[in-house]
């Protein structure tokens, strides 16, 4: 059966998703099957109630993500960090809408009024060093939050699967807390899962939110498999991981772009 643009689009609509980025090129009569399957996989992931993507609808988030990706802009490290920080602020605001609130009396110079305020501040966690700008953006909004820091990194060895080493963990008490774990690039998801499981030594959170600037469908699927209770918040969902486990189209190495190349 020949796969045409109309077939491809009807499959996406059948899965109830109209905001998935379409990679159809009119001059190509037949799309490669693997690309279609990846797009359908993304569509099915986006049906999950626990997955939220800022750029699924047009907003200022599109501008911040575009500048993070743009090779003519991203090498300005100050601007790169600021765009990650802005995304962290937007994601924090969206997450805040789902948190528990309670009525509080507020005394003004003229009267007493009631408003709804957070029942408790969340705990903000991030993976050093790439996660710091997004973490700072979230801390701008959750400015009374306690923090948890993790040192984890990928070890790339030939002819083996990607390995993750975790060498540092400084955590506050997480028992019955709301945990927000921020990392700019959700690639394989293994660093986030390993970090989260390490944090469980300090208590079981009552809610878990994972926030990333850009994610791959493979990474999202892995998080949903390993941490099914997590709510996932993204700036953008990309197409796939390449053979080196980097997100495509992605943006490159977020840590190096924010803080300089490692030696």
C-alpha positions as CSV (number, residue, x, y, z in Angstrom):
1,X,0.0,0.0,0.0
2,X,1.3,3.4,-0.9
3,X,1.4,5.9,2.0
4,X,0.4,9.3,0.9
5,X,0.0,12.6,2.8
6,X,-3.7,12.1,3.3
7,X,-3.2,8.6,4.7
8,X,-0.5,9.9,7.1
9,X,-2.7,12.8,8.3
10,X,-5.8,10.6,8.7
11,X,-3.7,8.3,11.0
12,X,-2.7,11.2,13.1
13,X,-6.2,12.5,13.4
14,X,-7.4,8.9,14.2
15,X,-5.1,9.1,17.3
16,X,-6.8,12.3,18.3
17,X,-3.7,14.6,17.9
18,X,-3.7,17.6,15.5
19,X,-0.7,19.4,17.0
20,X,2.1,16.9,16.3
21,X,4.7,18.5,14.1
22,X,4.3,17.1,10.6
23,X,7.4,16.2,8.6
24,X,5.5,15.8,5.3
25,X,7.3,17.2,2.3
26,X,4.9,17.7,-0.7
27,X,7.6,16.8,-3.2
28,X,8.0,13.4,-1.7
29,X,5.4,10.9,-2.9
30,X,6.0,8.3,-0.2
31,X,7.2,8.9,3.4
32,X,9.7,6.5,4.9
33,X,7.8,4.0,7.1
34,X,10.1,4.5,10.1
35,X,9.4,8.2,10.1
36,X,5.7,7.6,10.0
37,X,5.9,5.1,12.8
38,X,7.9,7.6,14.9
39,X,5.2,10.3,14.3
40,X,2.4,7.9,15.2
41,X,4.3,6.9,18.4
42,X,4.5,10.6,19.3
43,X,0.8,11.0,18.7
44,X,0.0,8.1,20.9
45,X,2.3,9.4,23.7
46,X,0.5,12.8,23.5
47,X,-2.8,11.1,24.3
48,X,-1.6,10.5,27.8
49,X,-3.2,12.7,30.4
50,X,0.1,13.1,32.2
51,X,2.0,14.7,29.2
52,X,1.9,18.4,28.7
53,X,3.7,20.3,25.9
54,X,3.9,24.1,25.8
55,X,4.5,24.4,22.1
56,X,1.5,22.2,21.2
57,X,-0.3,25.5,20.9
58,X,1.4,28.8,19.8
59,X,2.7,30.9,22.6
60,X,5.9,32.7,23.7
61,X,7.3,29.3,24.5
62,X,7.8,28.8,20.7
63,X,10.1,31.9,20.6
64,X,12.2,30.6,23.5
65,X,12.6,27.1,22.1
66,X,13.4,28.6,18.6
67,X,16.2,30.7,20.1
68,X,17.6,27.7,22.0
69,X,17.8,25.7,18.7
70,X,19.0,28.5,16.4
71,X,22.7,28.1,15.7
72,X,23.0,31.8,15.0
73,X,21.7,32.6,18.5
74,X,22.5,29.7,20.8
75,X,26.3,30.4,21.1
76,X,25.5,33.5,23.1
77,X,25.7,31.7,26.4
78,X,24.0,34.4,28.4
79,X,21.0,34.4,26.0
80,X,21.0,30.6,25.9
81,X,20.8,30.4,29.7
82,X,18.2,33.1,29.9
83,X,16.0,31.3,27.4
84,X,16.2,28.1,29.5
85,X,15.4,30.2,32.5
86,X,12.3,31.6,30.8
87,X,11.1,28.1,29.8
88,X,11.6,27.1,33.5
89,X,9.4,30.0,34.5
90,X,6.7,29.1,32.0
91,X,6.8,25.4,33.0
92,X,6.7,26.4,36.7
93,X,3.6,28.5,36.1
94,X,1.8,25.7,34.2
95,X,2.7,23.2,36.9
96,X,1.4,25.6,39.6
97,X,-2.1,25.3,38.2
98,X,-2.2,21.6,39.1
99,X,-1.0,22.0,42.7
100,X,-3.1,22.0,45.9
101,X,-4.3,25.4,47.2
102,X,-6.1,26.6,50.3
103,X,-8.1,29.7,51.2
104,X,-6.1,32.3,53.3
105,X,-7.2,35.6,54.8
106,X,-5.2,38.6,53.6
107,X,-5.4,41.9,55.4
108,X,-5.2,45.0,53.1
109,X,-5.0,48.6,54.2
110,X,-8.8,48.8,53.7
111,X,-10.3,45.4,54.5
112,X,-9.7,41.6,54.8
113,X,-10.0,39.5,51.7
114,X,-9.6,35.8,50.9
115,X,-7.3,34.3,48.3
116,X,-6.1,30.8,47.4
117,X,-2.5,30.2,48.2
118,X,-0.3,27.1,47.8
119,X,-0.8,24.6,50.6
120,X,2.9,23.8,50.5
121,X,5.9,24.7,48.4
122,X,7.3,22.0,46.2
123,X,10.8,20.6,46.3
124,X,12.8,21.6,43.2
125,X,15.4,19.1,41.9
126,X,17.9,19.3,39.0
127,X,20.8,17.5,37.5
128,X,24.0,19.4,37.5
129,X,25.2,21.3,35.5
130,X,22.9,21.6,32.5
131,X,19.7,21.8,34.6
132,X,20.7,24.9,36.6
133,X,19.2,27.6,34.3
134,X,15.8,25.9,34.2
135,X,16.0,25.3,37.9
136,X,16.7,29.0,38.4
137,X,13.7,29.9,36.4
138,X,11.5,27.6,38.5
139,X,13.0,29.0,41.7
140,X,12.0,32.5,40.5
141,X,8.4,31.4,40.8
142,X,8.6,28.8,43.6
143,X,10.8,31.1,45.6
144,X,10.3,29.4,49.0
145,X,11.0,25.9,47.7
146,X,13.7,23.7,49.1
147,X,16.1,22.1,46.6
148,X,17.7,18.8,45.7
149,X,20.8,18.5,43.5
150,X,22.1,15.5,41.6
151,X,25.4,14.8,39.8
152,X,24.7,12.3,37.0
153,X,26.3,11.9,33.6
154,X,26.2,9.5,30.6
155,X,29.1,7.2,29.9
156,X,29.4,6.4,26.2
157,X,31.2,3.1,25.6
158,X,31.6,1.4,22.3
159,X,29.4,-1.7,21.5
160,X,27.4,-1.2,24.8
161,X,24.3,0.5,25.8
162,X,24.4,4.0,27.2
163,X,25.4,3.9,30.9
164,X,24.5,6.5,33.5
165,X,26.8,7.3,36.5
166,X,25.4,9.1,39.5
167,X,28.2,10.4,41.8
168,X,26.5,13.1,43.9
169,X,23.1,13.6,45.6
170,X,22.2,16.3,48.1
171,X,18.6,16.1,49.0
172,X,16.1,17.6,51.4
173,X,13.4,15.3,52.9
174,X,11.0,14.2,50.2
175,X,8.4,12.3,52.2
176,X,4.9,13.4,51.2
177,X,6.4,16.4,49.3
178,X,5.6,17.6,45.7
179,X,8.8,17.0,43.7
180,X,9.6,18.9,40.5
181,X,12.6,17.5,38.7
182,X,14.0,19.7,35.9
183,X,16.5,18.8,33.2
184,X,16.7,20.6,29.8
185,X,17.1,17.6,27.6
186,X,15.0,14.4,28.1
187,X,16.8,12.1,25.7
188,X,16.9,8.5,26.8
189,X,15.3,9.4,30.2
190,X,17.8,7.2,32.0
191,X,19.5,10.0,33.9
192,X,16.2,11.3,35.2
193,X,15.0,7.9,36.2
194,X,18.2,7.0,38.0
195,X,18.3,10.3,39.7
196,X,14.7,10.0,40.8
197,X,15.2,6.5,42.2
198,X,18.2,7.7,44.1
199,X,16.1,10.5,45.6
200,X,13.7,7.9,46.9
201,X,16.2,7.1,49.7
202,X,15.1,10.5,51.2
203,X,11.4,9.8,51.1
204,X,8.5,9.1,48.7
205,X,7.0,12.2,47.2
206,X,3.2,12.6,47.1
207,X,3.5,14.1,43.5
208,X,6.2,13.9,40.9
209,X,6.6,16.4,38.0
210,X,9.3,16.1,35.4
211,X,10.1,19.2,33.4
212,X,12.3,19.4,30.2
213,X,12.9,22.0,27.5
214,X,13.0,19.3,24.8
215,X,12.3,15.6,24.8
216,X,12.4,12.6,22.5
217,X,9.5,10.2,22.2
218,X,11.8,7.4,23.4
219,X,12.7,9.3,26.6
220,X,9.1,10.1,27.4
221,X,8.0,6.5,26.9
222,X,10.8,5.4,29.2
223,X,9.7,7.8,31.9
224,X,6.1,6.7,31.5
225,X,7.2,3.1,31.9
226,X,9.6,3.6,34.9
227,X,7.8,6.4,36.7
228,X,4.2,6.0,35.7
229,X,3.0,8.4,38.5
230,X,5.0,11.3,37.0
231,X,3.5,14.2,35.2
232,X,5.7,15.2,32.3
233,X,6.0,18.9,31.2
234,X,7.9,19.8,28.0
235,X,8.8,22.8,26.0
236,X,8.7,20.7,22.9
237,X,8.6,17.1,21.8
238,X,11.1,16.2,19.0
239,X,11.2,13.5,16.4
240,X,13.7,10.8,17.6
241,X,17.0,9.8,19.1
242,X,20.0,9.3,16.8
243,X,22.5,6.4,17.1
244,X,24.5,8.5,19.6
245,X,21.4,9.0,21.8
246,X,21.1,12.7,21.0
247,X,17.7,14.3,20.3
248,X,16.9,15.1,16.7
249,X,16.4,17.9,15.7
250,X,17.3,18.9,19.3
251,X,19.6,21.8,20.0
252,X,23.0,20.3,20.8
253,X,24.7,19.9,24.2
254,X,22.7,22.1,26.6
255,X,25.4,22.0,29.3
256,X,28.2,23.1,26.9
257,X,26.1,25.8,25.4
258,X,25.1,27.2,28.8
259,X,28.5,26.9,30.6
260,X,31.2,26.2,28.0
261,X,32.6,23.0,26.6
262,X,33.9,20.3,29.0
263,X,37.5,19.2,28.9
